[in-house]
Short mmCIF file of C-alpha atoms in Angstrom, two decimals:
data_model
loop_
_atom_site.label_atom_id
_atom_site.label_comp_id
_atom_site.label_asym_id
_atom_site.label_seq_id
_atom_site.Cartn_x
_atom_site.Cartn_y
_atom_site.Cartn_z
CA MET A 1 143.44 126.84 132.40
CA GLU A 2 143.32 125.52 129.16
CA VAL A 3 146.25 126.31 126.39
CA LEU A 4 144.76 127.67 123.44
CA LEU A 5 148.16 128.94 121.82
CA LYS A 6 151.49 127.63 122.40
CA THR A 7 154.90 127.77 120.42
CA GLU A 8 158.11 125.96 121.27
CA ASN A 9 161.21 127.36 120.25
CA LEU A 10 160.26 129.03 117.13
CA GLU A 11 163.00 129.98 114.95
CA THR A 12 162.31 132.78 111.94
CA PHE A 13 164.98 134.34 109.55
CA ILE A 14 163.63 137.31 107.25
CA GLY A 15 166.07 137.11 103.97
CA GLN A 16 169.68 136.44 105.86
CA TYR A 17 168.80 137.81 109.33
CA HIS A 18 167.95 135.60 112.19
CA ILE A 19 165.14 137.49 113.88
CA LEU A 20 163.17 134.76 116.10
CA GLN A 21 166.01 132.69 118.01
CA GLY A 22 163.92 130.77 120.42
CA VAL A 23 160.53 131.90 121.53
CA THR A 24 158.55 129.55 123.69
CA PHE A 25 154.87 131.06 124.93
CA GLU A 26 151.41 129.99 125.77
CA ALA A 27 148.31 131.61 125.52
CA ILE A 28 145.34 130.82 128.26
CA ARG A 29 142.00 130.68 126.99
CA GLY A 30 140.13 133.78 127.84
CA GLU A 31 143.30 135.59 129.24
CA VAL A 32 145.26 138.27 127.82
CA THR A 33 148.79 137.55 127.11
CA VAL A 34 151.11 140.45 126.59
CA LEU A 35 154.47 140.17 124.58
CA LEU A 36 156.54 142.88 125.67
CA GLY A 37 159.98 143.19 124.83
CA ARG A 38 162.47 146.73 123.12
CA ASN A 39 162.29 147.88 119.50
CA GLY A 40 163.07 144.76 116.99
CA ALA A 41 163.08 142.21 119.73
CA GLY A 42 160.99 139.91 117.75
CA LYS A 43 157.44 140.52 119.35
CA THR A 44 155.85 141.46 115.41
CA THR A 45 157.65 138.45 113.91
CA THR A 46 156.12 136.12 116.35
CA LEU A 47 152.63 137.04 115.78
CA ARG A 48 153.57 136.98 111.73
CA THR A 49 155.25 133.55 112.41
CA ILE A 50 152.44 131.99 114.24
CA LEU A 51 150.19 133.17 111.20
CA GLY A 52 152.20 131.90 108.72
CA LEU A 53 153.08 134.88 107.00
CA SER A 54 157.12 135.16 107.77
CA PRO A 55 157.27 130.82 108.35
CA PRO A 56 159.31 129.45 110.63
CA SER A 57 162.55 127.38 109.95
CA ARG A 58 162.65 125.67 113.28
CA GLY A 59 159.99 125.25 116.14
CA LYS A 60 156.63 124.58 116.42
CA VAL A 61 153.12 126.54 116.77
CA PHE A 62 149.55 124.52 118.33
CA PHE A 63 146.68 126.00 118.45
CA LYS A 64 143.97 123.97 120.50
CA GLN A 65 147.22 120.96 120.40
CA LYS A 66 147.30 120.60 117.00
CA GLU A 67 150.51 121.41 114.69
CA ILE A 68 149.87 124.45 112.83
CA GLN A 69 152.98 125.54 111.68
CA GLU A 70 153.42 124.27 108.21
CA LEU A 71 149.91 125.49 107.37
CA PRO A 72 149.45 128.44 104.50
CA THR A 73 148.00 131.78 106.57
CA TYR A 74 144.62 131.41 105.38
CA LYS A 75 144.08 128.22 106.99
CA THR A 76 145.66 129.45 110.33
CA ALA A 77 143.19 132.13 110.08
CA ASN A 78 140.45 129.92 109.54
CA LEU A 79 141.10 128.07 112.28
CA GLY A 80 139.67 130.91 114.06
CA ILE A 81 142.52 133.20 114.38
CA GLY A 82 141.91 137.07 114.06
CA TYR A 83 145.37 139.41 113.13
CA VAL A 84 145.86 143.36 113.58
CA PRO A 85 148.98 143.98 112.13
CA GLU A 86 150.82 146.69 113.52
CA ASP A 87 150.03 148.81 110.69
CA GLN A 88 146.52 148.14 110.91
CA GLY A 89 145.92 146.79 107.60
CA ILE A 90 143.08 148.99 106.56
CA PHE A 91 142.31 149.04 102.90
CA PRO A 92 142.03 152.59 102.17
CA TYR A 93 139.41 152.80 99.21
CA LEU A 94 136.75 150.07 101.23
CA THR A 95 134.27 151.67 102.79
CA VAL A 96 133.86 150.46 106.72
CA GLU A 97 130.66 148.56 105.23
CA GLU A 98 132.73 146.86 102.84
CA HIS A 99 135.36 145.89 105.31
CA PHE A 100 132.64 144.50 107.47
CA LYS A 101 131.53 142.63 104.10
CA ILE A 102 134.51 141.35 103.17
CA ALA A 103 135.65 139.93 106.68
CA THR A 104 132.75 138.19 107.81
CA LYS A 105 132.33 134.67 106.84
CA GLY A 106 128.99 132.79 106.28
CA LYS A 107 125.68 133.80 104.83
CA GLY A 108 122.20 135.54 105.32
CA ASP A 109 121.17 136.14 108.79
CA LYS A 110 124.56 134.99 110.87
CA VAL A 111 126.39 137.70 108.95
CA ASN A 112 123.83 140.34 109.42
CA GLU A 113 124.14 139.24 113.25
CA ARG A 114 127.81 139.34 113.80
CA ILE A 115 127.54 142.49 112.15
CA GLU A 116 125.48 144.15 114.89
CA THR A 117 127.06 142.33 117.35
CA THR A 118 130.63 143.57 116.39
CA LEU A 119 128.76 147.70 116.23
CA ALA A 120 127.41 147.04 119.04
CA LEU A 121 130.73 146.70 120.78
CA PHE A 122 132.30 149.68 118.35
CA PRO A 123 129.45 152.10 118.00
CA ASP A 124 131.61 155.16 116.46
CA LEU A 125 132.03 152.81 113.56
CA LYS A 126 128.49 153.22 112.37
CA GLN A 127 128.63 157.03 112.03
CA PHE A 128 131.36 156.05 109.13
CA TRP A 129 129.78 152.96 107.64
CA ARG A 130 129.58 154.68 104.12
CA LYS A 131 133.00 156.61 104.46
CA GLN A 132 136.07 155.52 102.81
CA ALA A 133 138.70 154.01 105.39
CA GLY A 134 141.27 156.07 104.08
CA VAL A 135 139.80 159.14 105.54
CA LEU A 136 139.27 157.97 108.90
CA SER A 137 141.39 158.92 111.86
CA GLY A 138 144.19 156.61 113.37
CA GLY A 139 141.81 155.49 116.21
CA GLN A 140 138.73 154.72 114.21
CA LYS A 141 141.05 153.12 111.84
CA GLN A 142 142.56 151.09 115.02
CA MET A 143 138.94 150.45 115.64
CA LEU A 144 137.86 149.25 112.44
CA ALA A 145 140.83 146.86 112.26
CA ILE A 146 140.12 145.37 115.68
CA ALA A 147 136.46 145.39 115.09
CA ARG A 148 137.43 143.16 111.59
CA ALA A 149 139.35 140.77 113.27
CA TYR A 150 136.80 140.29 115.98
CA ILE A 151 133.69 139.74 113.93
CA ASN A 152 133.74 136.40 113.20
CA TYR A 153 134.15 135.58 116.88
CA ASN A 154 137.70 134.39 116.54
CA GLU A 155 138.47 132.16 119.62
CA LEU A 156 141.99 133.97 119.58
CA LEU A 157 143.24 137.48 118.67
CA MET A 158 146.27 138.72 117.77
CA ILE A 159 146.77 142.85 117.99
CA ASP A 160 149.76 144.42 117.45
CA GLU A 161 150.69 147.86 119.09
CA PRO A 162 147.18 148.90 119.15
CA SER A 163 148.18 151.97 120.74
CA LYS A 164 150.80 153.14 118.24
CA GLY A 165 150.60 156.56 117.28
CA LEU A 166 147.61 157.01 118.98
CA ALA A 167 146.92 160.37 121.12
CA PRO A 168 146.75 159.33 124.49
CA ILE A 169 142.62 160.02 124.83
CA VAL A 170 142.04 157.50 121.56
CA VAL A 171 144.50 154.88 123.92
CA GLU A 172 142.29 155.09 126.75
CA LYS A 173 139.23 154.43 124.31
CA VAL A 174 140.76 151.59 122.59
CA MET A 175 141.89 149.99 126.07
CA GLU A 176 137.87 150.48 127.04
CA THR A 177 137.49 148.61 123.83
CA LEU A 178 139.90 145.93 124.71
CA GLU A 179 138.60 145.68 128.13
CA ARG A 180 134.99 144.92 126.77
CA MET A 181 136.76 142.44 124.90
CA LYS A 182 138.23 140.49 127.58
CA GLY A 183 136.59 137.19 128.26
CA GLU A 184 134.88 136.83 124.94
CA THR A 185 138.16 136.29 123.48
CA THR A 186 141.67 135.15 123.73
CA ILE A 187 144.04 137.98 123.21
CA ILE A 188 147.47 137.83 122.40
CA LEU A 189 148.61 141.66 122.78
CA VAL A 190 151.97 143.11 121.43
CA GLU A 191 152.12 146.18 123.10
CA GLN A 192 155.57 148.97 124.02
CA ASN A 193 153.06 151.15 125.89
CA TYR A 194 153.85 149.61 129.21
CA LEU A 195 150.60 151.21 130.96
CA MET A 196 148.18 149.66 128.53
CA ALA A 197 150.24 146.09 128.86
CA GLU A 198 149.52 146.39 132.59
CA TYR A 199 146.03 147.62 132.19
CA LEU A 200 144.92 144.51 129.96
CA GLY A 201 147.19 141.98 130.48
CA ASP A 202 146.51 138.58 132.76
CA ARG A 203 150.34 136.98 131.81
CA PHE A 204 153.52 138.52 130.15
CA TYR A 205 156.30 137.40 128.49
CA ILE A 206 159.34 139.39 127.73
CA ILE A 207 161.44 139.12 124.11
CA ASP A 208 164.63 139.88 124.17
CA ASP A 209 167.07 139.23 121.19
CA GLY A 210 164.75 137.04 119.46
CA LYS A 211 164.06 135.04 122.65
CA THR A 212 161.28 134.58 125.44
CA VAL A 213 163.55 135.74 128.46
CA LEU A 214 161.40 136.12 131.11
CA SER A 215 157.84 135.37 131.88
CA GLY A 216 155.28 135.23 134.84
CA GLU A 217 151.82 136.84 136.20
CA MET A 218 151.30 140.45 134.93
CA LYS A 219 151.02 141.54 138.63
CA GLU A 220 154.66 139.95 139.03
CA LEU A 221 156.30 142.28 136.73
CA LYS A 222 153.94 145.36 138.28
CA GLU A 223 155.90 144.02 141.51
CA HIS A 224 159.72 143.86 139.91
CA GLU A 225 161.01 147.17 138.83
CA GLU A 226 164.22 145.48 138.57
CA TRP A 227 162.76 143.27 135.62
CA ARG A 228 161.06 146.48 133.76
CA LYS A 229 164.39 148.56 133.99
CA LYS A 230 166.37 145.84 132.33
CA TYR A 231 164.22 144.17 129.83
CA LEU A 232 161.83 147.10 129.37
CA GLY A 233 164.19 150.13 129.81
CA ILE A 234 161.21 151.49 132.08
CA SER A 235 161.38 151.91 135.67
CA MET B 1 131.09 168.01 62.08
CA GLU B 2 130.94 164.38 60.23
CA GLN B 3 134.49 164.30 60.69
CA ILE B 4 134.93 165.09 64.17
CA VAL B 5 131.92 162.49 64.98
CA ASN B 6 133.60 159.80 62.85
CA LEU B 7 137.26 160.38 64.54
CA LEU B 8 134.92 160.54 67.83
CA ILE B 9 133.67 156.81 67.05
CA ASN B 10 137.11 155.77 65.74
CA GLY B 11 138.41 156.71 68.90
CA LEU B 12 135.98 155.90 71.07
CA ALA B 13 136.24 152.05 69.69
CA THR B 14 140.32 151.75 69.60
CA GLY B 15 139.95 152.91 73.56
CA MET B 16 137.50 150.00 73.92
CA LEU B 17 139.92 147.24 72.42
CA ILE B 18 142.58 149.02 74.32
CA PHE B 19 140.87 148.82 77.89
CA LEU B 20 139.63 145.14 77.52
CA LEU B 21 143.32 143.93 76.64
CA ALA B 22 144.46 146.64 79.74
CA ALA B 23 141.93 145.84 81.91
CA GLY B 24 143.20 142.14 82.69
CA LEU B 25 146.74 143.69 82.44
CA THR B 26 146.00 146.33 85.70
CA LEU B 27 144.20 143.88 87.73
CA ILE B 28 147.01 141.34 87.54
CA PHE B 29 149.31 143.77 88.11
CA GLY B 30 147.70 145.36 90.89
CA LEU B 31 146.45 142.13 92.70
CA MET B 32 149.49 139.95 91.80
CA ASP B 33 152.27 142.52 91.30
CA VAL B 34 153.31 140.46 88.32
CA LEU B 35 154.65 142.02 84.65
CA ASN B 36 152.53 139.79 82.09
CA PHE B 37 154.07 140.77 78.76
CA ALA B 38 152.54 137.31 77.35
CA HIS B 39 149.24 139.42 77.86
CA GLY B 40 149.63 139.97 74.07
CA GLY B 41 149.62 136.63 73.54
CA PHE B 42 145.89 136.12 74.72
CA PHE B 43 144.85 138.91 72.40
CA ALA B 44 146.47 137.32 68.98
CA TRP B 45 145.07 133.79 70.14
CA GLY B 46 141.82 135.07 70.92
CA ALA B 47 141.66 136.94 67.32
CA TYR B 48 143.05 133.58 65.72
CA SER B 49 140.71 131.17 67.42
CA GLY B 50 137.64 133.15 67.42
CA ILE B 51 138.10 133.95 63.56
CA TRP B 52 138.56 130.30 63.24
CA PHE B 53 135.69 129.25 65.11
CA TYR B 54 133.41 132.21 63.05
CA GLY B 55 134.91 130.28 59.70
CA VAL B 56 133.77 126.84 61.04
CA THR B 57 130.37 127.48 62.45
CA GLY B 58 129.22 131.33 60.94
CA GLN B 59 128.61 132.06 64.27
CA TYR B 60 129.69 135.55 65.12
CA VAL B 61 128.31 135.66 69.05
CA LEU B 62 129.36 132.18 69.60
CA ALA B 63 132.86 132.57 68.06
CA ILE B 64 133.11 135.73 70.56
CA LEU B 65 132.34 132.95 73.57
CA PHE B 66 134.70 131.06 71.78
CA ALA B 67 137.93 133.04 72.03
CA MET B 68 136.89 134.05 75.55
CA PHE B 69 137.02 130.54 76.49
CA VAL B 70 140.25 130.08 74.81
CA GLY B 71 141.47 133.01 76.65
CA LEU B 72 140.19 131.61 80.12
CA VAL B 73 142.32 127.70 79.84
CA LEU B 74 145.12 129.85 78.03
CA GLY B 75 145.02 132.26 81.39
CA ALA B 76 144.90 129.29 83.77
CA LEU B 77 147.33 127.34 82.21
CA THR B 78 149.83 130.06 81.85
CA GLU B 79 149.25 131.18 85.80
CA LYS B 80 150.00 127.60 86.75
CA LEU B 81 152.64 126.68 84.49
CA ILE B 82 154.67 129.91 83.95
CA ILE B 83 153.59 132.61 86.49
CA LYS B 84 153.62 130.71 89.50
CA PRO B 85 156.87 129.89 89.43
CA VAL B 86 158.07 133.27 89.59
CA TYR B 87 156.00 135.23 91.50
CA GLY B 88 157.81 138.02 93.61
CA ASN B 89 160.75 138.18 91.35
CA HIS B 90 160.26 140.79 88.34
CA ILE B 91 162.87 140.21 86.36
CA GLN B 92 162.31 136.45 86.24
CA GLN B 93 158.40 137.12 85.13
CA ILE B 94 159.45 139.66 81.99
CA LEU B 95 162.00 137.44 80.65
CA ILE B 96 159.29 134.26 81.30
CA THR B 97 156.27 136.03 79.87
CA LEU B 98 158.33 137.59 77.19
CA GLY B 99 159.69 134.32 76.15
CA PHE B 100 156.26 132.52 76.53
CA MET B 101 154.86 136.01 74.50
CA LEU B 102 157.01 134.52 71.43
CA VAL B 103 156.19 130.95 72.19
CA LEU B 104 152.12 131.48 71.91
CA SER B 105 153.29 133.45 68.63
CA GLU B 106 155.43 131.20 67.13
CA LEU B 107 152.59 128.27 67.68
CA LEU B 108 149.83 130.46 65.85
CA LYS B 109 152.41 130.34 63.09
CA VAL B 110 152.49 126.60 63.42
CA ILE B 111 148.79 125.88 63.26
CA TRP B 112 147.30 128.59 60.98
CA GLY B 113 150.37 129.25 59.14
CA PRO B 114 152.94 132.02 58.73
CA ASN B 115 150.89 134.88 56.52
CA GLN B 116 148.41 137.47 57.85
CA LEU B 117 144.76 135.96 57.41
CA PRO B 118 141.68 137.76 56.39
CA ALA B 119 139.10 138.83 59.12
CA HIS B 120 135.77 140.07 58.20
CA ALA B 121 132.46 141.27 60.18
CA PRO B 122 129.37 138.98 60.09
CA GLU B 123 126.89 140.62 57.68
CA TRP B 124 125.11 141.79 60.52
CA LEU B 125 127.65 143.94 61.81
CA SER B 126 129.10 145.22 58.35
CA GLY B 127 128.08 148.38 56.61
CA SER B 128 126.90 151.69 58.36
CA TRP B 129 123.93 153.98 59.21
CA LEU B 130 123.74 157.00 57.84
CA ILE B 131 122.19 159.87 60.39
CA GLY B 132 122.19 163.45 58.85
CA ASP B 133 125.47 163.53 56.82
CA ILE B 134 127.35 161.23 59.41
CA ILE B 135 128.08 158.14 58.67
CA ILE B 136 128.42 155.75 61.20
CA ILE B 137 130.60 152.49 60.87
CA LYS B 138 128.08 149.77 62.65
CA TYR B 139 131.05 147.87 63.67
CA ARG B 140 132.73 150.31 65.46
CA VAL B 141 129.26 151.14 67.57
CA PHE B 142 129.77 147.46 68.32
CA ILE B 143 133.00 147.27 69.72
CA ILE B 144 132.17 150.06 71.92
CA VAL B 145 128.89 148.58 73.21
CA VAL B 146 130.75 145.32 73.88
CA GLY B 147 133.49 147.07 75.60
CA LEU B 148 131.06 149.10 77.62
CA ILE B 149 129.19 145.97 78.64
CA ALA B 150 132.38 144.31 79.75
CA PHE B 151 133.23 147.54 81.75
CA PHE B 152 129.93 147.41 83.41
CA THR B 153 129.46 144.16 84.23
CA ILE B 154 133.07 143.98 85.81
CA HIS B 155 132.68 147.21 87.38
CA PHE B 156 129.46 145.90 89.10
CA ILE B 157 131.16 142.35 90.29
CA LEU B 158 133.97 144.85 91.86
CA LYS B 159 131.58 147.03 93.79
CA LYS B 160 128.59 145.04 94.66
CA THR B 161 130.09 141.19 95.53
CA ARG B 162 132.15 139.98 97.67
CA ILE B 163 134.54 138.55 95.11
CA GLY B 164 134.89 141.70 93.79
CA LEU B 165 135.21 143.30 97.35
CA ILE B 166 138.64 140.71 97.61
CA VAL B 167 139.86 141.37 94.53
CA ARG B 168 139.87 145.43 95.69
CA ALA B 169 141.31 144.35 98.79
CA GLY B 170 143.86 142.39 97.26
CA VAL B 171 145.47 145.12 95.51
CA MET B 172 145.29 147.07 98.29
CA ASN B 173 147.09 144.70 100.74
CA LYS B 174 146.93 140.73 99.69
CA GLU B 175 148.70 139.88 103.00
CA MET B 176 146.15 141.06 105.21
CA VAL B 177 143.57 139.56 102.85
CA GLU B 178 144.98 136.15 103.47
CA ALA B 179 145.39 136.74 107.09
CA MET B 180 141.63 136.72 106.89
CA GLY B 181 141.33 133.30 105.48
CA ILE B 182 140.72 134.19 102.38
CA HIS B 183 142.60 132.06 99.69
CA ILE B 184 144.46 134.66 97.92
CA GLN B 185 146.32 132.11 95.10
CA LYS B 186 143.02 131.09 94.12
CA ILE B 187 141.70 134.75 93.86
CA PHE B 188 144.95 135.23 91.39
CA MET B 189 143.97 132.60 89.28
CA LEU B 190 140.41 133.89 88.81
CA VAL B 191 141.75 137.38 87.94
CA PHE B 192 144.56 135.99 85.84
CA MET B 193 142.14 133.81 83.96
CA VAL B 194 139.24 136.73 83.62
CA GLY B 195 141.92 139.33 82.07
CA ALA B 196 143.36 137.05 79.53
CA SER B 197 140.06 136.07 78.80
CA LEU B 198 139.26 140.38 77.95
CA ALA B 199 142.26 139.99 76.36
CA ALA B 200 141.39 137.23 73.74
CA LEU B 201 137.70 139.03 73.41
CA SER B 202 139.65 142.59 72.27
CA GLY B 203 141.76 140.37 70.19
CA LEU B 204 138.72 138.83 68.19
CA LEU B 205 137.20 142.16 68.17
CA LEU B 206 140.19 143.71 66.51
CA ALA B 207 140.10 141.44 63.69
CA PRO B 208 137.38 142.22 61.31
CA TYR B 209 138.03 146.05 62.73
CA SER B 210 141.59 145.82 61.17
CA GLY B 211 140.83 143.28 58.58
CA VAL B 212 143.31 141.19 58.97
CA ILE B 213 144.94 139.22 61.82
CA TYR B 214 148.53 138.18 62.42
CA ALA B 215 150.96 136.16 65.28
CA GLU B 216 152.62 139.49 66.47
CA MET B 217 149.44 141.57 66.63
CA GLY B 218 149.55 141.06 70.42
CA MET B 219 153.07 142.61 70.82
CA ASP B 220 151.62 145.71 68.88
CA PHE B 221 148.51 146.68 70.73
CA ALA B 222 150.20 145.20 74.17
CA ILE B 223 152.49 148.45 74.24
CA LEU B 224 149.38 150.93 74.05
CA ALA B 225 147.90 148.66 77.29
CA PHE B 226 151.08 149.21 79.03
CA ILE B 227 150.69 152.76 78.66
CA VAL B 228 147.00 152.73 79.71
CA VAL B 229 147.79 150.74 82.63
CA VAL B 230 150.24 153.60 83.70
CA ILE B 231 148.36 156.49 82.79
CA GLY B 232 145.53 154.99 84.52
CA GLY B 233 147.06 153.74 87.55
CA MET B 234 148.27 150.37 88.52
CA GLY B 235 145.21 148.16 89.59
CA SER B 236 142.53 150.71 89.06
CA PHE B 237 140.01 149.06 86.48
CA THR B 238 137.83 152.73 86.24
CA GLY B 239 141.48 154.58 85.56
CA SER B 240 142.12 152.20 82.76
CA LEU B 241 138.93 152.50 80.83
CA LEU B 242 139.39 156.35 80.96
CA ALA B 243 142.77 156.21 80.41
CA ALA B 244 142.28 154.03 77.27
CA ILE B 245 139.38 156.24 75.90
CA LEU B 246 141.96 159.05 76.51
CA VAL B 247 145.04 157.15 74.03
CA GLY B 248 142.54 155.62 71.74
CA LEU B 249 140.70 159.43 71.27
CA SER B 250 143.90 161.00 71.17
CA GLY B 251 145.69 158.48 68.72
CA SER B 252 142.63 159.15 66.76
CA PHE B 253 142.36 163.08 66.36
CA MET B 254 146.57 162.89 66.04
CA ALA B 255 146.72 160.98 63.55
CA TYR B 256 143.94 162.96 61.41
CA TYR B 257 145.42 166.36 62.01
CA VAL B 258 149.20 165.52 62.70
CA SER B 259 149.73 161.97 61.65
CA GLU B 260 153.61 162.22 62.41
CA LEU B 261 152.10 162.55 66.13
CA SER B 262 149.91 159.94 66.60
CA ILE B 263 151.95 157.35 68.20
CA ALA B 264 154.21 159.95 70.05
CA VAL B 265 151.06 161.46 71.66
CA ASN B 266 150.53 158.29 73.82
CA MET B 267 154.20 158.33 74.66
CA LEU B 268 154.21 162.35 75.85
CA LEU B 269 151.01 161.37 77.56
CA MET B 270 152.80 158.54 79.47
CA ILE B 271 155.94 160.80 80.17
CA LEU B 272 153.86 163.75 81.82
CA VAL B 273 152.07 160.97 84.28
CA LEU B 274 155.08 159.49 85.05
CA ILE B 275 156.73 162.95 85.79
CA PHE B 276 153.80 164.55 87.78
CA ARG B 277 151.70 161.79 88.80
CA PRO B 278 153.66 158.54 88.71
CA GLN B 279 151.17 156.59 90.73
CA GLY B 280 148.85 157.11 87.84
CA LEU B 281 145.92 159.41 87.10
CA PHE B 282 143.37 157.32 88.87
CA TYR B 283 145.06 154.90 91.28
CA GLY B 284 143.29 153.60 94.30
CA LYS B 285 139.79 154.73 92.30
CA GLY B 286 138.71 151.53 91.83
#
C-alpha cells in the first residue's frame, strides 16, 4: 500500500478563526479516502489547505513523500492533484468545450486523446459541448467539474461534497461515475451524504472541531452505529 | 444630415479613445480586483512619449508602437512595485494608485516641462474627405479604425486562444484557475501590461485629436473610462466597447444640442445603470 498523500497535524487559521487544529490522515494510492464530519468541522478547509488555497500555520503535507505545504497553489496542482470545490467552481460564461480546453495541459494529439477519454467517462457532457456552463443543471455542472479535474489524469482527485444540492437520482449518477473512476485514480472525498461515502469509500477519517478524531476502514464505520451517532449524528 | 454624420463620427472616435482606456481598466478590475487610479497616467505617458518620438523620427506609426511599448514597460513596473503589495485591499489600492498617478504626472512635467505641448497629426492623416456635402475628418476615421483593430485583435485572443480563455475564466473565478495549475500571478502581470499599453495607445491617439497634451490629461479621461467600466460591466471587454460608444455618442450629440448637459449625461447614464443593473449592462458577456 503506497501512501500517496499524507497530512501531519495540520493547523489553519481563516482570519482570526482557528479552523484546523490538528488534522492527520493518509490517502492510499488507488483508494477512496472519505473525510467525514459535521458541518463546520473543517473538511473543506482541509482540502483547501492541502492545495494551498488556505495555507497552514503549522503542520505538514506530503505528496509522494515530498513536503508540499509551502508550495503555491498552482505548483501543488501541477504535481498531479485535481480539485472539485464544494461550489463546483464552474466558469458560468465559458462553454463546456472551453472548460475542457482550459483544463487540458499539453498540446496536439495528447490533448484530443484526453478529451476523448474523459468524454467517454462523462458522455452526457457531449450534448452540451457548445453550451455555456452557467445554463447546465446542478448535476451536469457537477459532472463538468469532476471531468475538468480528471482530464489531466491527475494522480489524486480531491472532491468536495459532490452530492450537495443534487436530486437523489442525480446523486446516483454521480456515484456511478465516481465508482467508474475508482481504481484509475486516487480520490479524497469530502461528503455529508453518508450513504454515498459508505458506498464509495475504502477508508474514512472523521474530523470534529478541526481535529481528526477517528479513522479506519469504511466497513468498520458501517459496523459501529455508535460511532456514526456520536460523530455524525446519524444512526 | 452632414451635421449628424459628423456628430456620429466624432462620437465614435471619442468612444474608441475611451474604450482603449477602459478596456485595460475593466480587465484589470475584473481579473485582479484592482482599482487602478493610475491608469490615466499611462494614458498621459503614451501621449507624451509618442509625440516626443514622432517629433524626433517623424514616423507616426512607429510612434504608436513606441507609446505602446512605453505603456507595456510602465505597466510591468507598476504591477510589480505598486500594485502587488496591495492586492486584496481596495482602500490601499485607491490611495497608492492615486498617489502614483500624481507621480506620473509630475514626472512628465520634470521631463517635458509644465506647459501644454502642441500635437499634430501626420500629413497623411491631416485634412478631410468630401463625400457629397459631408466633410469627414481623416484623423477621426483613423481613430475609429485603430480602435476597431484593437478590439477585434483582443476579442480574438480572448475568445480563441487558451491564454484568452484563462483570462476570461480568471475574471469569473481566479481561485479555481489557480487550482487548475495555472500561475495566475503571471496572467495578472500580462493583463496589466496590455491594459497599460492600450491606455498609452489611447493617449497618443488623443493627442493630435485634441491638438495639445498636458500632464493632467490622464485624470480627465480616466473619469470617463471609469464611467464606461461601470456601465459596461466590470470585467466585460465587449461591454466596455459598447458602453464607450454609448458615452462617446451621447457626449457628442448632447454637446451639440444641449451643451450644458454634455458631461452630466454620462453621469446620468452611470447612475441609471447603478440603480437598475448595478453589475453593468454587459456583465459576464465577455
